[in-house]
Each structure stands twice: as structure tokens, then as C-alpha cells.
Tab-separated table of C-alpha atoms and ligand atoms in Angstrom:
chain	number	residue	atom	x	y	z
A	1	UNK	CA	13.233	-22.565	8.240
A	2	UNK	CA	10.870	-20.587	6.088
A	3	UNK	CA	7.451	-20.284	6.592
A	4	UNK	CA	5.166	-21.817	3.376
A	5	UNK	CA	3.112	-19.517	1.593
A	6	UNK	CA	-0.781	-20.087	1.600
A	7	UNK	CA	-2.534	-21.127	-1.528
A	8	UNK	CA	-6.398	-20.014	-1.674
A	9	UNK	CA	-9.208	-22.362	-2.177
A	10	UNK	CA	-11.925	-20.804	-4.427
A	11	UNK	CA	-13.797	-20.174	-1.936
A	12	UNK	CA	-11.054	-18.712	0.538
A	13	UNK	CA	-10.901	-16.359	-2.812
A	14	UNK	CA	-14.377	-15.545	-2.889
A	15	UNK	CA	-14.243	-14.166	0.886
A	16	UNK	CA	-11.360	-12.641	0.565
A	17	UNK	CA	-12.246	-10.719	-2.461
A	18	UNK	CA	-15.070	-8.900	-0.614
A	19	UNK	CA	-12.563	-7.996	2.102
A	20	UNK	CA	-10.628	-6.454	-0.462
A	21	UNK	CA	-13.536	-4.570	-2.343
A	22	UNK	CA	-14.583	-3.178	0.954
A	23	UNK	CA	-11.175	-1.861	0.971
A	24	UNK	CA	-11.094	-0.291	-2.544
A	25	UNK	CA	-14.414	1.446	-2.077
A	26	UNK	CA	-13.319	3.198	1.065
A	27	UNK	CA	-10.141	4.517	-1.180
A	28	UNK	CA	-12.588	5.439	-3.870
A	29	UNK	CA	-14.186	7.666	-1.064
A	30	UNK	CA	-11.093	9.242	0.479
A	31	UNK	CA	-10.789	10.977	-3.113
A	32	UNK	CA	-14.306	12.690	-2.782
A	33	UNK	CA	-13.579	14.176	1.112
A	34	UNK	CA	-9.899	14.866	1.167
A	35	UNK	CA	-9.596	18.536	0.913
A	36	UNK	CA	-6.521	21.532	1.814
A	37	UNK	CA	-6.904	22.027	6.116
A	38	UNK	CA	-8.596	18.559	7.143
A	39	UNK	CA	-6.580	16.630	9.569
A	40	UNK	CA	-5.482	13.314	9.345
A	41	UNK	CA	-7.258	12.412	11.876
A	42	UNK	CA	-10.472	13.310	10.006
A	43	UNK	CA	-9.655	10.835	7.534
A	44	UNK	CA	-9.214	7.901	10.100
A	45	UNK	CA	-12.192	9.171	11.654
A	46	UNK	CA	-14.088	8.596	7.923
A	47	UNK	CA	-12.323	5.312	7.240
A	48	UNK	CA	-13.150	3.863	10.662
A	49	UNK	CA	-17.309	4.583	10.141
A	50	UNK	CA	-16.721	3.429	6.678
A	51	UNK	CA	-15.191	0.237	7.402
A	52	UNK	CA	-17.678	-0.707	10.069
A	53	UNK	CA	-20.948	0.621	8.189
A	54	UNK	CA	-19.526	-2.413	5.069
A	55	UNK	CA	-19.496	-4.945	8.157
A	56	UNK	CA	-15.379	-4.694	7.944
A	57	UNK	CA	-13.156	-4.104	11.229
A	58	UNK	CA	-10.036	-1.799	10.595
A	59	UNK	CA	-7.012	-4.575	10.334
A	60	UNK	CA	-4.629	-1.552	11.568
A	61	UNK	CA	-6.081	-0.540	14.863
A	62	UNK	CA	-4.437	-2.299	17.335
A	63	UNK	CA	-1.843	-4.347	15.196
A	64	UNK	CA	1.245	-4.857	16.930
A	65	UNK	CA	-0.354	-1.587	18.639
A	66	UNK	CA	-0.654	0.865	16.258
A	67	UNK	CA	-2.896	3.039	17.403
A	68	UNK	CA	-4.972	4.057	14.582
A	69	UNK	CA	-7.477	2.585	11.557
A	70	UNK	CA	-5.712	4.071	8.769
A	71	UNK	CA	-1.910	4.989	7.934
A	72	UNK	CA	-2.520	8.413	6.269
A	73	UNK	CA	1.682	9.363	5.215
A	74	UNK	CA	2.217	12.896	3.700
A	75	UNK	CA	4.944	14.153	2.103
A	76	UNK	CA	8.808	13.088	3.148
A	77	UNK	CA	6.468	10.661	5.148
A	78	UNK	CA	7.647	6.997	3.657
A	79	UNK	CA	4.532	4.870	5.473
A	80	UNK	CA	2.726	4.033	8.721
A	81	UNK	CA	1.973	7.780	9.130
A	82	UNK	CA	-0.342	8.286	12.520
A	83	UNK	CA	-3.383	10.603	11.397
A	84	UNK	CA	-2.908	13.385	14.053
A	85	UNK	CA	-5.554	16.471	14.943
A	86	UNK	CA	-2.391	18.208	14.720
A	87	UNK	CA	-1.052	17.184	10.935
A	88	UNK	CA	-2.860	19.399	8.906
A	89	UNK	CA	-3.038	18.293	4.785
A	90	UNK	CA	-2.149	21.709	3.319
A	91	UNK	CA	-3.109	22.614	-0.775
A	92	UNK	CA	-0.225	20.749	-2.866
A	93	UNK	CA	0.932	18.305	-0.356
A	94	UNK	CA	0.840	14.735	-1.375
A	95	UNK	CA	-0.485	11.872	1.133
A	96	UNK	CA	-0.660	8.408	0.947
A	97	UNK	CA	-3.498	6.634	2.398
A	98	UNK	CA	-3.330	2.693	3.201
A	99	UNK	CA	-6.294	0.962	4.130
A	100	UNK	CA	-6.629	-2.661	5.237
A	101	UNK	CA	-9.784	-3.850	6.000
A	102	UNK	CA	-10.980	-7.541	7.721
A	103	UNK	CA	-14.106	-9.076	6.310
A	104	UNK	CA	-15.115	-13.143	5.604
A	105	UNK	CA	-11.935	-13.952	7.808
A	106	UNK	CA	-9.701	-12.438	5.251
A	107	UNK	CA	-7.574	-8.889	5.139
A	108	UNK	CA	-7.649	-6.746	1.762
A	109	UNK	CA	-4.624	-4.114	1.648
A	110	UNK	CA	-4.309	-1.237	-0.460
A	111	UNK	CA	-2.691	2.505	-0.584
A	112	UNK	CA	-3.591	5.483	-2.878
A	113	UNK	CA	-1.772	8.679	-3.319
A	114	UNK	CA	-3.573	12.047	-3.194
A	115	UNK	CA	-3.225	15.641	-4.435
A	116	UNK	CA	-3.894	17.576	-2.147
A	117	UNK	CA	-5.984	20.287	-3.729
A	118	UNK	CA	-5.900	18.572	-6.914
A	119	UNK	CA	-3.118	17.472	-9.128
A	120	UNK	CA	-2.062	21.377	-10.186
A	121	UNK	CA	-2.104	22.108	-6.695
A	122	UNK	CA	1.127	19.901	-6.533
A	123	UNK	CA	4.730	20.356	-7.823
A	124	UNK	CA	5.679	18.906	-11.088
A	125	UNK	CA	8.647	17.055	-9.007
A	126	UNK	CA	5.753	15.498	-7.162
A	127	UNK	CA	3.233	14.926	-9.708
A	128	UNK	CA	6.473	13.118	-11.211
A	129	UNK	CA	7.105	11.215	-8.528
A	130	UNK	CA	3.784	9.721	-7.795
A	131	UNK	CA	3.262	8.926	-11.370
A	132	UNK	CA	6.683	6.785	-11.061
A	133	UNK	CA	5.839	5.089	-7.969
A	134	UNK	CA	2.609	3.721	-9.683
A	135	UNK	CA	4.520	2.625	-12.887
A	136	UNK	CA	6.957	0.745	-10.329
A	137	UNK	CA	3.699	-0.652	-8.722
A	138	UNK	CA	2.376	-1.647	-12.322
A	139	UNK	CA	5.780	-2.827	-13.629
A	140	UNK	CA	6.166	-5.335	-10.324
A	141	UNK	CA	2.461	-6.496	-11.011
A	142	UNK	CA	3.662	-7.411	-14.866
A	143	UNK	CA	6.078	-9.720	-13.444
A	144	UNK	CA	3.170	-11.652	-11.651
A	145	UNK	CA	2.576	-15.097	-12.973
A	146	UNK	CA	2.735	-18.871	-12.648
A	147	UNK	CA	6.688	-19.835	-13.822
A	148	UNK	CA	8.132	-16.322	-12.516
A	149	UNK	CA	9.857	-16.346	-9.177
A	150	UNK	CA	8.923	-13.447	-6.382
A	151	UNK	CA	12.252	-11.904	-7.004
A	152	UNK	CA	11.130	-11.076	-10.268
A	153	UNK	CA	8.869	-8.429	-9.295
A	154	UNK	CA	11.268	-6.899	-7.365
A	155	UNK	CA	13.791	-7.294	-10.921
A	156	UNK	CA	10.738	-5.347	-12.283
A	157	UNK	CA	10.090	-2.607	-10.500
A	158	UNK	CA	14.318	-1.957	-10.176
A	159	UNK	CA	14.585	-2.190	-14.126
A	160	UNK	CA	11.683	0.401	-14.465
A	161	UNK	CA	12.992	2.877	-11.664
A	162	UNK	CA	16.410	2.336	-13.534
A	163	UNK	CA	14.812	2.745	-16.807
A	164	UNK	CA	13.550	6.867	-15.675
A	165	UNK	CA	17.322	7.550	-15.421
A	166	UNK	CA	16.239	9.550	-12.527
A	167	UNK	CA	17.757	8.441	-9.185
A	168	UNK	CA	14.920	7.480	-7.630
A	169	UNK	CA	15.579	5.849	-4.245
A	170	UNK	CA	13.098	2.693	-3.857
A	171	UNK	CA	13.057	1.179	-0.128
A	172	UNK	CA	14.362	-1.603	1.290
A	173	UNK	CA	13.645	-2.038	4.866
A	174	UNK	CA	8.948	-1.853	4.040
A	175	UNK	CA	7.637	-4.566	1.733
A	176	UNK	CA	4.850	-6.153	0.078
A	177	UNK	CA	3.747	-9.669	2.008
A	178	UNK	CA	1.724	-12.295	1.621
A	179	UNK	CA	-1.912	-11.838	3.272
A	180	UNK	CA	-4.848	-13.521	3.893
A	181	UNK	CA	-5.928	-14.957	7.316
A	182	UNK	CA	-3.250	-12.889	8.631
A	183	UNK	CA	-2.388	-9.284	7.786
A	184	UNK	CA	1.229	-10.176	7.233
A	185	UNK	CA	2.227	-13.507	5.971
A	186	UNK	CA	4.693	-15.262	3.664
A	187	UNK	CA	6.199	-14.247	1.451
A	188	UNK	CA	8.079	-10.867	1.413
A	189	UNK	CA	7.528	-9.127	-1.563
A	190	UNK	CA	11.034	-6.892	-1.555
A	191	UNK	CA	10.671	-3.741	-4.365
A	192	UNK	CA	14.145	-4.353	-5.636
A	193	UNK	CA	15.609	-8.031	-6.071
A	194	UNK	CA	17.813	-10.256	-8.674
A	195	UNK	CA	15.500	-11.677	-11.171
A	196	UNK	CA	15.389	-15.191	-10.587
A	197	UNK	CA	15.370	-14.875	-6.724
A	198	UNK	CA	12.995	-16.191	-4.367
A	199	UNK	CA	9.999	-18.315	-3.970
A	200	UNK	CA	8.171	-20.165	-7.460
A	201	UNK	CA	5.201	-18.027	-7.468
A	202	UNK	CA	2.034	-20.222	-7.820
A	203	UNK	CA	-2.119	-19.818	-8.272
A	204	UNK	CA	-4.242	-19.360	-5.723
A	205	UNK	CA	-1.119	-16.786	-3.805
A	206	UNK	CA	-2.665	-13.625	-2.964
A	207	UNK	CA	0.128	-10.798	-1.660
A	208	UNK	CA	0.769	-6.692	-1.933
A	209	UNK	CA	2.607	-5.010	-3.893
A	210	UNK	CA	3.647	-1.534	-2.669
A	211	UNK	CA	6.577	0.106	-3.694
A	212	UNK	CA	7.682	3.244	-1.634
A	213	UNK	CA	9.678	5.763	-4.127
A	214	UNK	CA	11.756	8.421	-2.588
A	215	UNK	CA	12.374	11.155	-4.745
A	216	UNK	CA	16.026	11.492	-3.061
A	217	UNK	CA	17.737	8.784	-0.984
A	218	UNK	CA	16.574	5.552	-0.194
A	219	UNK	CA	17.774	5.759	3.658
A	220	UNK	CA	14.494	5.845	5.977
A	221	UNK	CA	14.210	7.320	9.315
A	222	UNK	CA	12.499	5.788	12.315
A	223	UNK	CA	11.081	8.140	14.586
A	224	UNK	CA	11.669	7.561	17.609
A	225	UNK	CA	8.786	9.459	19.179
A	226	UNK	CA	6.099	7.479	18.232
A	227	UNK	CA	7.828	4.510	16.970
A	228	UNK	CA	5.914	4.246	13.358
A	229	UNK	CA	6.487	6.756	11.402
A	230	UNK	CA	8.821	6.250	8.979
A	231	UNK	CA	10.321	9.499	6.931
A	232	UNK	CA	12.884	9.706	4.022
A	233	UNK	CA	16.289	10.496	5.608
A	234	UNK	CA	17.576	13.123	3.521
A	235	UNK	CA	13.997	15.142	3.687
A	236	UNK	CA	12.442	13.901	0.192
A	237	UNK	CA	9.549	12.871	-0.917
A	238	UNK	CA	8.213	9.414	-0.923
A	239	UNK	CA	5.154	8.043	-2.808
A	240	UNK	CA	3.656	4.674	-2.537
A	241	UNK	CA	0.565	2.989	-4.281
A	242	UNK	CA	-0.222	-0.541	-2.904
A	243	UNK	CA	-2.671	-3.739	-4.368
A	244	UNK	CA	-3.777	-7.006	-3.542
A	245	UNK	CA	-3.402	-8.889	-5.871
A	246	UNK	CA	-4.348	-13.142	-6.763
A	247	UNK	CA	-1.966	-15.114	-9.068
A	248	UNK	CA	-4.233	-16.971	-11.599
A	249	UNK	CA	-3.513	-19.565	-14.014
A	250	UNK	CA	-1.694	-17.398	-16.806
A	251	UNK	CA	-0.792	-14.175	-14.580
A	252	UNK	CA	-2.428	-12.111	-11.710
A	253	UNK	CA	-5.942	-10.434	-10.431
A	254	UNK	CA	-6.460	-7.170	-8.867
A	255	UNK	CA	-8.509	-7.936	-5.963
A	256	UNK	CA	-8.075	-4.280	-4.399
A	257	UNK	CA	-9.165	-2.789	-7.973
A	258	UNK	CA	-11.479	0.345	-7.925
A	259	UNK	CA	-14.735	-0.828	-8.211
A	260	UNK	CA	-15.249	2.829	-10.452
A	261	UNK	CA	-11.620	2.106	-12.523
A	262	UNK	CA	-9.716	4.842	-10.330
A	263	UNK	CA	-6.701	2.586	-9.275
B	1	LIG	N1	-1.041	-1.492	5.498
B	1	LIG	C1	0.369	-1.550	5.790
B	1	LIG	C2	0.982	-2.450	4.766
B	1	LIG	O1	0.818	-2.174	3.619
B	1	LIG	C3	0.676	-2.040	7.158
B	1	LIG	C4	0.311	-1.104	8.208
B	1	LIG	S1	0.725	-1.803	9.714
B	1	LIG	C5	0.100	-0.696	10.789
B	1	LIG	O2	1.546	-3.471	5.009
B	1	LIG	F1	0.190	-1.232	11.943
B	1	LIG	F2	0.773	0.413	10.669
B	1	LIG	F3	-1.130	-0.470	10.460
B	2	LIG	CO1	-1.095	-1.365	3.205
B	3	LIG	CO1	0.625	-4.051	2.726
């Protein structure tokens, strides 16, 4: 049995959408403090006061007890990252950050990479890399609209990772879902898929999209320390950009856009 995917009243879109903006804001800020020797933990600390101070609760803390408000994933680090006191951001790493915030009764979900130090501080393999992961992200979103089927975003993103001629590992076990009322909900969104597969997508859906791109392999590694964090297998990199977006009548809305054009 498969579980039906919600369709949003206008006004279900309405709340959400300020769920989501709260969301994109606090991104917006994690580019002005993120700086070489802060912690991750500094940056949950910031997106915790954030999200409360726009009348948002942290979707993350607590879930399925994680133990955080943010996943903040440098690095070989694929997603749900831990911040730590003890993981330092050092000049030319590069670090995801996913924030999810509650507001109206609805979750808005959305990731970011960042250079840290700035974008020269950072390899040309891993300015690379985080350029392709949000051309996958962008090349899935094309695929959004009324008369496509959810496979074909997945079809999308494959075609364009195919398309660098690099071998780009994109992950299968983490994907996009359907949110709303509930943080995770149908339907999966998988980053690589048969065109054709999957659910009719229909207005009024609101899902992610967030494609993780290893620079290597696409094998993942579990630790089994803490039970989250997932790392690239062979060691690589791994960059991931996330929206969430709203299928309209003729194709699909950003509802985690930057609110100043960054993402
Ligand atoms: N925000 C993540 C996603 O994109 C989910 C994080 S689950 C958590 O789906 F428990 F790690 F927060
Ligand atoms: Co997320
Ligand atoms: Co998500």
C-alpha cells in the first residue's frame, strides 16, 4: 500500500510558505557568520536563536532523536552531520548546512553549501563539485511540472550528472520527500530514476529536492558511533543543495528561495 501524497489548499500554501521563508532567511544568515575556526556547534547555536526569535521551532531537534537544530555536514560528510564543539570548520573546507524550520503548522526544508573562507579558499575539485551538485539540484527542479512523473526528476538530475562526463557518484540510500504537516511525507523524491517512473506529479504538491554529489563513489558510510552521520565511503567529497519547492499549474515554485536572490 502506498501512502497518498498531500495536495495544498491555498491557504495550507500560504502558511507553509512563511515556514519556508523563515527557513531561507536563516540560510541567508549562515553566509554572513560562518568563518575559518567556528565550530559547528556555533552554527546550531545561531540557527536555534534564529529560528525561535522568527516564532519557528527547529523541525530537527528531537526528530526521531537527533539531537541537534541544524545538520551542519563538512567535507566527505554526505548529510545529517551533528554540529560538535569539537568539529572545527577550517579555511577551504566545504559544509553543508540544512535547515528545517516549523511555523503555521507547516515544515520548510532547505540546505546551502559554504566556502569556508570564501570560494578561493577552496579547491578547484571542490568549487567543481558544489557547482555540479546545484546544477543537479536545478536540473531535477526543471523536470517539475503538472504531466511529468516524480521519476522524472530523478531522469534529470542522472542525465545532467551523466552529461559532466565526470563520474560523479549521486546517492541513493538519502532523498528528497514530500513535506508539509510532517517533516517527511510522501513521496520519495530519489536523485537518480527511469524517466517515466513514479507518482503523476500534480498542483498544490510541495516536496525537496536535494541531491547529494560525491565527488568519488556513491557508497555511503553509516557511522556507527553516533548513528547519523553519514560519510562518502571511499573518503570523497559530497555536496548537497536542497529546496522546497510547490508544483503550480504550468511547473514549480521555490518556496525556500532567498529572500536576497542568494539560492
Ligand atoms: N533536513 C534533512 C532533510 O533534508 C533531514 C534531517 S533529519 C535530522 O531531509 F533528524 F537529521 F534532522
Ligand atoms: Co533538509
Ligand atoms: Co529534506
Amino acid at each position: 500500500m502506498r501512502e497518498t501524497i498531500s495536495i495544498k489548499s491555498p491557504a495550507d500554501i500560504e502558511l507553509m510558505r512563511e515556514a519556508c521563508q523563515v527557513t531561507a532567511i536563516i540560510l541567508d544568515e549562515v553566509g554572513d557568520i560562518i568563518r575559518p575556526g567556528m565550530s559547528t556547534e556555533e552554527i546550531n547555536t545561531f540557527v536555534h536563536r534564529r529560528t525561535l526569535e522568527m516564532g519557528a521551532i527547529p523541525s530537527p531537534l528531537n526528530y526521531r532523536g537527533f539531537p541537534k537544530s541544524v545538520c551542519v555536514s563538512p567535507n566527505d560528510v554526505i548529510c545529517h552531520g551533528i554540529p560538535s564543539p569539537f568539529v572545527l570548520l577550517q579555511r577551504g573546507d566545504i559544509v553543508n548546512v540544512d535547515v528545517t524550520c516549523y511555523k503555521n503548522g507547516f515544515h520548510g526544508d532547505s540546505s546551502r553549501m559554504y566556502f569556508v573562507g570564501g570560494l578561493a579558499a577552496c579547491s578547484p575539485e571542490a568549487q567543481n563539485l558544489v557547482e555540479t551538485a546545484k546544477k543537479a539540484l536545478f536540473a531535477g527542479i526543471s523536470a517539475v511540472k503538472p504531466g511529468n512523473r516524480v521519476g522524472d526528476i530523478g531522469a534529470a538530475i542522472q542525465d545532467f550528472i551523466d552529461s559532466t562526463g565526470k563520474r560523479f557518484g549521486i546517492v541513493r540510500e538519502y532523498t528528497g520527500h514530500g513535506l508539509g504537516r510532517e517533516f517527511h511525507e510522501a513521496p520519495q523524491v530519489v536523485h537518480t530514476a527511469r524517466a517515466g517512473s513514479g507518482a503523476p506529479i500534480k498542483p498544490g504538491m510541495t516536496f525537496t529536492i536535494e541531491p547529494m554529489i560525491n565527488a568519488g563513489s556513491a557508497k555511503t558510510s553509516l557511522s556507527t558511533i553516533d548513528g547519523w552521520t553519514v560519510r562518502t565511503a571511499d573518503g570523497s567529497l559530497s555536496a548537497q543543495w536542497e529546496h522546497t519547492v510547490l508544483v503550480t499549474q504550468d511547473g514549480c515554485e521555490l518556496m525556500t528561495a532567498s529572500p536576497a536572490g542568494l539560492f
